[in-house]
Amino acid sequence: TASIRSEGSGRVSLSGSGSTDSSGPGRDNSVDLPSHDDRWPRQNSLSMKEWDIPYDELKLYEVIGAGRFGTVYRGSWHGAVAVKVLHVHALNDHCAPLDTFKHEVATFRKTRHENLVLFMGACMKPPRLAIVTSLCKGMTLYTHIHLRKDKFTANKSVLVAQQISQGMGYLHARGIIHKDLKTKNIFLENGKVVITDFGLFSVTKLCFGNNARGDSLGIPSGWLCYLAPELVRALRPHASLHLPFSKQTDVYAFGTVWYELLCGEYPFKGQPAEAIIWQVGKGAKQSLANMQASRDIKDILMLCWSYRESERPDFPHLLSTLEKLPRKRLARSPSHPVHLSRSADS
Ligand code: ADP
Ligand code: MG
């Protein structure tokens, strides 16, 4: 396992004018692009400077979550922020981590949408790599559904799903694949959906030794049921970075979120990873026989979970389908705002 300094080998400087890392003599201060990607225009690497937040300017308070690859802190930088600090000491040889990180940050900063977390900047000087976003209030859908066991009525589920589709439709229109859409990455703030962690999958999830824990495929629990058949079939030990993520795999993951909203649990609940891999890989789906929902609602699930990616709808299509679903008892009064009532809110 190489350290970040040798891995970075002279390419660690981002800003181009005068800022060098401390990697020693002979290292150039290049702003050259990652050679593996010619689509990234040269001037982009210069303009990234404005998103570069000096680590010293950040105040970090308590840890709000720790994963295998990073720690999320409540912090302060011109107001309340969330800071995801990446565990760079765990970098391995097999990915160009800094290039990946810069590239993903470059993608992240292009996003401006109501239903997407606000990207504020990043610390891009090794060994301090961190992503700074606005701090989401409220709780994640995961917390609502799986920890608090909050019940989402069909109507509430539809309102949440519409907002997810809006945010995801925007990302896809900008050519960004989320790659990690799941209820843990969707916050609910007073009825407003805020999606986090889009486009940062490689660097935050898989680069840093995807075999740290768990079974031989290194599959974190609660991840598998979001993976489309073509991803499941491509799972190999140590090779998760090259999974064939696509807009359609995001739609499959959306199907799972939709199922969680409606049923309050994960599909294939309680089954071992091997059993899920086997079933999904050959095209079996979670049975909906015991699900209390209308045909149209189940149809959305089945379409999103289509074995063939070409048969899955896109997000604009999903949005219009969701908008056409018959509403029962939705607005209690004409002035009732279009967001959720208190019970499933923070
Ligand atoms: P995961 O998404 O798998 O839970 P993360 O490392 O992305 O792992 O997040 C760790 C914790 O930090 C989670 O509890 C998550 O809800 C919280 N978190 C992440 N981003 C934010 C944010 N922008 N605002 C508030 N909390 C956040
Ligand atoms: Mg997350």
Short mmCIF file of C-alpha atoms and ligand atoms in Angstrom, two decimals:
data_model
loop_
_atom_site.label_atom_id
_atom_site.label_comp_id
_atom_site.label_asym_id
_atom_site.label_seq_id
_atom_site.Cartn_x
_atom_site.Cartn_y
_atom_site.Cartn_z
CA THR A 1 0.00 0.00 0.00
CA ALA A 2 1.53 3.30 -1.07
CA SER A 3 1.12 6.45 0.89
CA ILE A 4 -0.55 9.44 -0.60
CA ARG A 5 2.74 11.24 -1.07
CA SER A 6 4.36 8.73 -3.34
CA GLU A 7 1.08 8.09 -5.05
CA GLY A 8 0.63 11.79 -5.72
CA SER A 9 4.12 12.10 -7.21
CA GLY A 10 4.16 15.74 -8.17
CA ARG A 11 0.59 15.96 -9.31
CA VAL A 12 -0.78 16.91 -5.98
CA SER A 13 -0.93 20.60 -6.58
CA LEU A 14 -4.27 21.75 -7.76
CA SER A 15 -4.20 25.45 -7.97
CA GLY A 16 -1.43 25.92 -10.47
CA SER A 17 -0.13 29.27 -9.35
CA GLY A 18 2.44 28.89 -6.70
CA SER A 19 0.90 26.36 -4.42
CA THR A 20 3.06 23.32 -4.10
CA ASP A 21 2.74 20.41 -1.86
CA SER A 22 5.62 19.42 0.32
CA SER A 23 6.53 16.37 -1.63
CA GLY A 24 10.13 17.31 -1.98
CA PRO A 25 12.66 18.42 -4.53
CA GLY A 26 12.22 17.51 -8.12
CA ARG A 27 8.48 17.46 -7.92
CA ASP A 28 6.92 19.77 -10.42
CA ASN A 29 4.00 21.98 -9.65
CA SER A 30 2.02 20.84 -12.59
CA VAL A 31 -1.66 21.42 -13.07
CA ASP A 32 -1.70 18.78 -15.71
CA LEU A 33 -4.81 16.82 -16.10
CA PRO A 34 -5.07 13.21 -15.19
CA SER A 35 -3.68 11.65 -18.31
CA HIS A 36 -6.42 9.04 -18.40
CA ASP A 37 -9.05 11.65 -19.08
CA ASP A 38 -8.77 13.95 -22.03
CA ARG A 39 -12.31 15.21 -21.72
CA TRP A 40 -11.46 17.37 -18.75
CA PRO A 41 -10.52 20.76 -20.20
CA ARG A 42 -7.26 22.25 -19.06
CA GLN A 43 -8.72 25.46 -17.69
CA ASN A 44 -10.93 23.47 -15.36
CA SER A 45 -8.01 22.50 -13.21
CA LEU A 46 -7.20 26.16 -12.76
CA SER A 47 -10.70 27.21 -11.92
CA MET A 48 -10.86 24.50 -9.32
CA LYS A 49 -8.82 26.82 -7.19
CA GLU A 50 -11.92 28.67 -6.16
CA TRP A 51 -13.32 25.48 -4.66
CA ASP A 52 -10.16 24.66 -2.78
CA ILE A 53 -10.77 25.24 0.91
CA PRO A 54 -7.65 25.48 3.08
CA TYR A 55 -8.01 22.79 5.73
CA ASP A 56 -7.04 25.30 8.43
CA GLU A 57 -10.10 27.40 7.68
CA LEU A 58 -12.40 24.57 8.67
CA LYS A 59 -13.59 24.12 12.21
CA LEU A 60 -14.44 20.52 12.95
CA TYR A 61 -16.80 19.65 15.76
CA GLU A 62 -18.26 16.27 16.57
CA VAL A 63 -18.20 13.22 14.35
CA ILE A 64 -21.62 12.61 12.85
CA GLY A 65 -20.76 9.44 11.07
CA ALA A 66 -17.83 7.23 10.36
CA GLY A 67 -17.51 4.87 7.48
CA ARG A 68 -14.68 2.68 6.35
CA PHE A 69 -13.30 5.34 4.05
CA GLY A 70 -14.02 8.60 5.70
CA THR A 71 -15.40 10.40 8.69
CA VAL A 72 -18.15 12.97 8.52
CA TYR A 73 -17.91 15.86 10.96
CA ARG A 74 -20.24 18.64 11.82
CA GLY A 75 -18.16 21.65 11.07
CA SER A 76 -18.13 25.32 10.48
CA TRP A 77 -16.95 27.24 7.44
CA HIS A 78 -18.89 30.47 6.96
CA GLY A 79 -21.72 28.73 8.79
CA ALA A 80 -22.71 25.16 9.54
CA VAL A 81 -21.28 22.56 7.17
CA ALA A 82 -20.72 18.84 6.92
CA VAL A 83 -17.11 17.83 6.29
CA LYS A 84 -16.31 14.43 4.90
CA VAL A 85 -12.67 13.76 5.66
CA LEU A 86 -11.25 10.91 3.65
CA HIS A 87 -8.95 8.39 5.27
CA VAL A 88 -6.08 8.89 2.90
CA HIS A 89 -3.59 6.74 4.78
CA ALA A 90 -5.53 3.77 3.51
CA LEU A 91 -4.94 4.54 -0.15
CA ASN A 92 -3.82 1.62 -2.20
CA ASP A 93 -1.75 1.32 -5.32
CA HIS A 94 -4.43 0.30 -7.67
CA CYS A 95 -6.26 3.56 -8.15
CA ALA A 96 -5.03 7.01 -8.94
CA PRO A 97 -6.76 8.33 -5.88
CA LEU A 98 -5.94 11.97 -6.12
CA ASP A 99 -6.88 12.21 -9.76
CA THR A 100 -10.10 10.39 -9.05
CA PHE A 101 -10.80 12.69 -6.15
CA LYS A 102 -10.19 15.84 -8.21
CA HIS A 103 -12.25 14.51 -11.02
CA GLU A 104 -15.17 13.66 -8.79
CA VAL A 105 -14.97 17.02 -7.08
CA ALA A 106 -14.99 18.68 -10.50
CA THR A 107 -18.22 16.85 -11.22
CA PHE A 108 -19.73 17.60 -7.85
CA ARG A 109 -19.23 21.35 -8.11
CA LYS A 110 -21.32 21.57 -11.27
CA THR A 111 -24.54 20.81 -9.43
CA ARG A 112 -27.18 23.30 -8.39
CA HIS A 113 -30.59 21.90 -7.56
CA GLU A 114 -33.12 22.13 -4.73
CA ASN A 115 -33.00 18.44 -4.06
CA LEU A 116 -29.23 18.07 -4.10
CA VAL A 117 -26.93 18.83 -1.20
CA LEU A 118 -24.99 22.06 -1.68
CA PHE A 119 -21.36 21.48 -2.51
CA MET A 120 -19.24 24.20 -0.93
CA GLY A 121 -15.72 23.14 -1.67
CA ALA A 122 -13.03 20.63 -0.97
CA CYS A 123 -9.64 20.36 0.67
CA MET A 124 -7.49 18.89 -2.01
CA LYS A 125 -4.02 18.94 -0.51
CA PRO A 126 -2.85 15.55 0.63
CA PRO A 127 -2.86 14.21 3.21
CA ARG A 128 -5.90 16.33 3.97
CA LEU A 129 -8.64 15.40 1.55
CA ALA A 130 -12.11 16.53 2.51
CA ILE A 131 -15.39 17.47 0.94
CA VAL A 132 -17.40 20.31 2.39
CA THR A 133 -21.15 20.48 1.87
CA SER A 134 -24.03 22.18 3.56
CA LEU A 135 -25.14 20.42 6.71
CA CYS A 136 -28.39 18.56 6.19
CA LYS A 137 -30.92 19.06 8.89
CA GLY A 138 -33.55 16.46 9.41
CA MET A 139 -32.84 12.75 9.14
CA THR A 140 -32.06 10.35 6.36
CA LEU A 141 -34.78 8.24 4.83
CA TYR A 142 -32.84 5.28 6.21
CA THR A 143 -33.27 6.59 9.75
CA HIS A 144 -36.96 7.27 9.20
CA ILE A 145 -37.70 3.92 7.62
CA HIS A 146 -35.37 1.42 9.26
CA LEU A 147 -34.51 2.91 12.65
CA ARG A 148 -37.56 4.94 13.64
CA LYS A 149 -39.92 2.71 11.72
CA ASP A 150 -41.86 5.76 10.55
CA LYS A 151 -44.69 4.82 8.26
CA PHE A 152 -44.88 6.54 4.91
CA THR A 153 -48.32 6.55 3.37
CA ALA A 154 -48.53 6.01 -0.36
CA ASN A 155 -49.09 9.74 -0.79
CA LYS A 156 -46.05 10.71 1.23
CA SER A 157 -43.98 8.12 -0.57
CA VAL A 158 -45.06 9.62 -3.87
CA LEU A 159 -44.05 13.13 -2.80
CA VAL A 160 -40.65 11.89 -1.69
CA ALA A 161 -40.17 9.82 -4.83
CA GLN A 162 -41.08 12.78 -7.04
CA GLN A 163 -38.41 14.93 -5.45
CA ILE A 164 -35.83 12.17 -5.74
CA SER A 165 -36.74 11.82 -9.41
CA GLN A 166 -36.37 15.55 -9.89
CA GLY A 167 -32.92 15.65 -8.32
CA MET A 168 -31.81 12.51 -10.13
CA GLY A 169 -33.24 13.71 -13.43
CA TYR A 170 -31.17 16.86 -13.06
CA LEU A 171 -27.99 14.89 -12.31
CA HIS A 172 -28.53 12.64 -15.31
CA ALA A 173 -29.26 15.59 -17.57
CA ARG A 174 -25.85 16.92 -16.55
CA GLY A 175 -24.26 13.59 -17.32
CA ILE A 176 -23.66 12.68 -13.68
CA ILE A 177 -24.32 9.17 -12.45
CA HIS A 178 -24.97 8.98 -8.73
CA LYS A 179 -23.62 5.45 -8.26
CA ASP A 180 -24.67 5.29 -4.62
CA LEU A 181 -28.33 6.18 -4.47
CA LYS A 182 -29.70 4.69 -1.23
CA THR A 183 -31.88 5.78 1.66
CA LYS A 184 -28.75 6.59 3.71
CA ASN A 185 -27.89 9.24 1.14
CA ILE A 186 -31.31 10.90 1.07
CA PHE A 187 -32.23 13.42 3.74
CA LEU A 188 -35.68 14.67 4.55
CA GLU A 189 -35.73 18.25 5.77
CA ASN A 190 -39.24 19.35 6.64
CA GLY A 191 -40.61 17.34 3.76
CA LYS A 192 -37.91 18.44 1.34
CA VAL A 193 -35.70 15.76 -0.14
CA VAL A 194 -31.95 16.40 -0.20
CA ILE A 195 -29.78 13.87 -2.00
CA THR A 196 -26.11 13.54 -0.97
CA ASP A 197 -22.94 11.76 -2.06
CA PHE A 198 -23.58 11.76 -5.81
CA GLY A 199 -20.69 11.05 -8.09
CA LEU A 200 -18.25 10.51 -5.26
CA PHE A 201 -18.54 6.78 -5.14
CA SER A 202 -15.15 5.73 -6.42
CA VAL A 203 -13.11 7.82 -4.14
CA THR A 204 -15.16 7.54 -0.99
CA LYS A 205 -16.28 3.99 -1.21
CA LEU A 206 -14.05 1.78 -3.20
CA CYS A 207 -10.64 3.19 -3.74
CA PHE A 208 -9.39 2.54 -0.29
CA GLY A 209 -9.26 -1.21 -0.07
CA ASN A 210 -12.71 -2.51 -0.67
CA ASN A 211 -11.91 -5.66 1.19
CA ALA A 212 -11.45 -4.13 4.57
CA ARG A 213 -14.33 -5.96 6.13
CA GLY A 214 -17.18 -8.25 5.36
CA ASP A 215 -17.11 -11.14 2.96
CA SER A 216 -14.64 -11.82 0.19
CA LEU A 217 -16.41 -9.47 -2.19
CA GLY A 218 -16.16 -6.68 0.37
CA ILE A 219 -19.86 -5.93 0.20
CA PRO A 220 -21.12 -3.55 2.84
CA SER A 221 -24.41 -4.66 4.28
CA GLY A 222 -27.40 -2.81 2.92
CA TRP A 223 -25.65 -2.10 -0.36
CA LEU A 224 -26.38 -5.19 -2.37
CA CYS A 225 -30.09 -4.66 -2.79
CA TYR A 226 -29.42 -1.41 -4.66
CA LEU A 227 -27.25 -3.12 -7.26
CA ALA A 228 -28.77 -3.84 -10.66
CA PRO A 229 -28.27 -7.33 -12.13
CA GLU A 230 -25.51 -6.14 -14.45
CA LEU A 231 -23.60 -4.77 -11.43
CA VAL A 232 -24.20 -7.89 -9.36
CA ARG A 233 -22.95 -10.02 -12.22
CA ALA A 234 -19.82 -7.90 -12.49
CA LEU A 235 -18.92 -8.15 -8.79
CA ARG A 236 -15.40 -9.50 -8.33
CA PRO A 237 -13.12 -9.30 -5.36
CA HIS A 238 -10.98 -6.14 -5.60
CA ALA A 239 -12.59 -5.01 -8.84
CA SER A 240 -15.52 -2.93 -7.67
CA LEU A 241 -14.04 0.27 -9.05
CA HIS A 242 -14.78 -0.93 -12.53
CA LEU A 243 -18.40 -1.80 -12.02
CA PRO A 244 -20.53 -0.78 -15.01
CA PHE A 245 -22.53 1.99 -13.32
CA SER A 246 -24.96 3.80 -15.59
CA LYS A 247 -28.05 5.97 -15.48
CA GLN A 248 -30.03 2.73 -15.58
CA THR A 249 -28.25 1.34 -12.52
CA ASP A 250 -29.30 4.53 -10.70
CA VAL A 251 -32.89 3.84 -11.75
CA TYR A 252 -32.64 0.31 -10.39
CA ALA A 253 -31.42 1.74 -7.07
CA PHE A 254 -34.32 4.18 -7.11
CA GLY A 255 -36.64 1.15 -7.39
CA THR A 256 -35.19 -0.18 -4.14
CA VAL A 257 -35.68 3.18 -2.42
CA TRP A 258 -39.30 3.17 -3.65
CA TYR A 259 -39.74 -0.33 -2.20
CA GLU A 260 -38.28 0.74 1.16
CA LEU A 261 -40.62 3.73 1.29
CA LEU A 262 -43.63 1.58 0.61
CA CYS A 263 -42.77 -1.55 2.59
CA GLY A 264 -40.57 -0.21 5.41
CA GLU A 265 -37.87 -2.80 4.77
CA TYR A 266 -35.19 -3.83 2.30
CA PRO A 267 -36.01 -6.21 -0.53
CA PHE A 268 -34.68 -9.75 0.07
CA LYS A 269 -34.82 -8.94 3.77
CA GLY A 270 -32.87 -11.33 5.96
CA GLN A 271 -31.33 -13.25 3.10
CA PRO A 272 -27.59 -13.84 2.92
CA ALA A 273 -25.55 -11.98 0.32
CA GLU A 274 -24.93 -15.12 -1.73
CA ALA A 275 -28.66 -15.76 -2.05
CA ILE A 276 -29.35 -12.18 -3.14
CA ILE A 277 -26.51 -12.25 -5.67
CA TRP A 278 -27.76 -15.51 -7.09
CA GLN A 279 -31.35 -14.33 -7.42
CA VAL A 280 -30.69 -10.83 -8.75
CA GLY A 281 -28.00 -12.08 -11.08
CA LYS A 282 -30.39 -14.42 -12.82
CA GLY A 283 -33.23 -11.91 -12.91
CA ALA A 284 -35.36 -12.81 -9.90
CA LYS A 285 -37.06 -9.95 -8.07
CA GLN A 286 -38.40 -9.50 -4.58
CA SER A 287 -41.97 -10.82 -4.59
CA LEU A 288 -44.64 -8.15 -4.27
CA ALA A 289 -47.41 -10.65 -3.51
CA ASN A 290 -47.82 -9.53 0.09
CA MET A 291 -47.49 -5.85 -0.65
CA GLN A 292 -50.54 -3.68 -0.10
CA ALA A 293 -50.34 -1.29 -3.00
CA SER A 294 -52.10 -0.47 -6.22
CA ARG A 295 -51.10 -1.95 -9.55
CA ASP A 296 -49.55 1.31 -10.81
CA ILE A 297 -47.35 1.56 -7.75
CA LYS A 298 -46.09 -2.00 -8.16
CA ASP A 299 -45.59 -1.43 -11.88
CA ILE A 300 -43.12 1.35 -11.13
CA LEU A 301 -41.14 -1.07 -8.98
CA MET A 302 -41.13 -3.79 -11.58
CA LEU A 303 -40.06 -1.39 -14.33
CA CYS A 304 -37.21 0.07 -12.29
CA TRP A 305 -36.08 -3.44 -11.39
CA SER A 306 -36.21 -4.66 -15.00
CA TYR A 307 -33.50 -7.17 -15.70
CA ARG A 308 -32.67 -5.48 -18.96
CA GLU A 309 -31.44 -1.97 -18.45
CA SER A 310 -33.07 -0.75 -21.66
CA GLU A 311 -36.47 -1.55 -20.15
CA ARG A 312 -36.00 0.65 -17.11
CA PRO A 313 -37.65 4.08 -17.33
CA ASP A 314 -35.62 7.28 -17.07
CA PHE A 315 -36.24 9.82 -14.32
CA PRO A 316 -38.36 12.27 -16.37
CA HIS A 317 -40.58 9.34 -17.28
CA LEU A 318 -40.75 8.20 -13.65
CA LEU A 319 -41.62 11.72 -12.58
CA SER A 320 -44.56 11.94 -14.95
CA THR A 321 -45.74 8.47 -13.92
CA LEU A 322 -45.58 9.45 -10.27
CA GLU A 323 -47.46 12.66 -10.98
CA LYS A 324 -50.26 10.72 -12.61
CA LEU A 325 -50.78 8.35 -9.70
CA PRO A 326 -54.19 8.87 -8.15
CA ARG A 327 -53.91 10.75 -4.88
CA LYS A 328 -55.94 9.78 -1.89
CA ARG A 329 -56.42 12.22 0.97
CA LEU A 330 -53.45 14.21 -0.20
CA ALA A 331 -54.14 17.82 0.55
CA ARG A 332 -56.40 18.30 3.52
CA SER A 333 -57.04 21.86 2.52
CA PRO A 334 -56.30 23.78 -0.64
CA SER A 335 -53.69 25.78 1.22
CA HIS A 336 -51.86 22.68 2.40
CA PRO A 337 -48.34 23.01 1.06
CA VAL A 338 -46.94 20.28 -1.10
CA HIS A 339 -44.76 18.63 1.47
CA LEU A 340 -45.13 15.95 4.03
CA SER A 341 -47.07 16.32 7.21
CA ARG A 342 -45.27 16.08 10.50
CA SER A 343 -45.31 12.39 11.24
CA ALA A 344 -42.44 11.44 9.00
CA ASP A 345 -40.56 14.68 9.44
CA SER A 346 -37.86 15.59 11.82
P1 ADP B 1 -23.41 6.54 4.60
O1 ADP B 1 -24.00 7.45 3.55
O2 ADP B 1 -23.15 5.18 4.07
O3 ADP B 1 -24.23 6.53 5.86
P2 ADP B 1 -21.41 8.58 4.90
O4 ADP B 1 -19.96 8.49 5.21
O5 ADP B 1 -21.83 9.19 3.61
O6 ADP B 1 -21.97 7.10 5.01
O7 ADP B 1 -22.13 9.39 6.04
C1 ADP B 1 -21.83 9.14 7.40
C2 ADP B 1 -22.86 9.86 8.28
O8 ADP B 1 -22.79 11.27 8.12
C3 ADP B 1 -24.27 9.44 7.99
O9 ADP B 1 -24.97 9.29 9.21
C4 ADP B 1 -24.82 10.59 7.24
O10 ADP B 1 -26.19 10.70 7.46
C5 ADP B 1 -24.06 11.78 7.81
N1 ADP B 1 -23.93 12.83 6.78
C6 ADP B 1 -23.31 12.72 5.59
N2 ADP B 1 -23.40 13.87 4.88
C7 ADP B 1 -24.12 14.73 5.64
C8 ADP B 1 -24.60 16.09 5.46
N3 ADP B 1 -24.34 16.80 4.35
N4 ADP B 1 -25.31 16.64 6.46
C9 ADP B 1 -25.58 15.94 7.59
N5 ADP B 1 -25.17 14.68 7.82
C10 ADP B 1 -24.45 14.07 6.87
MG MG B 2 -23.50 9.05 2.53
#
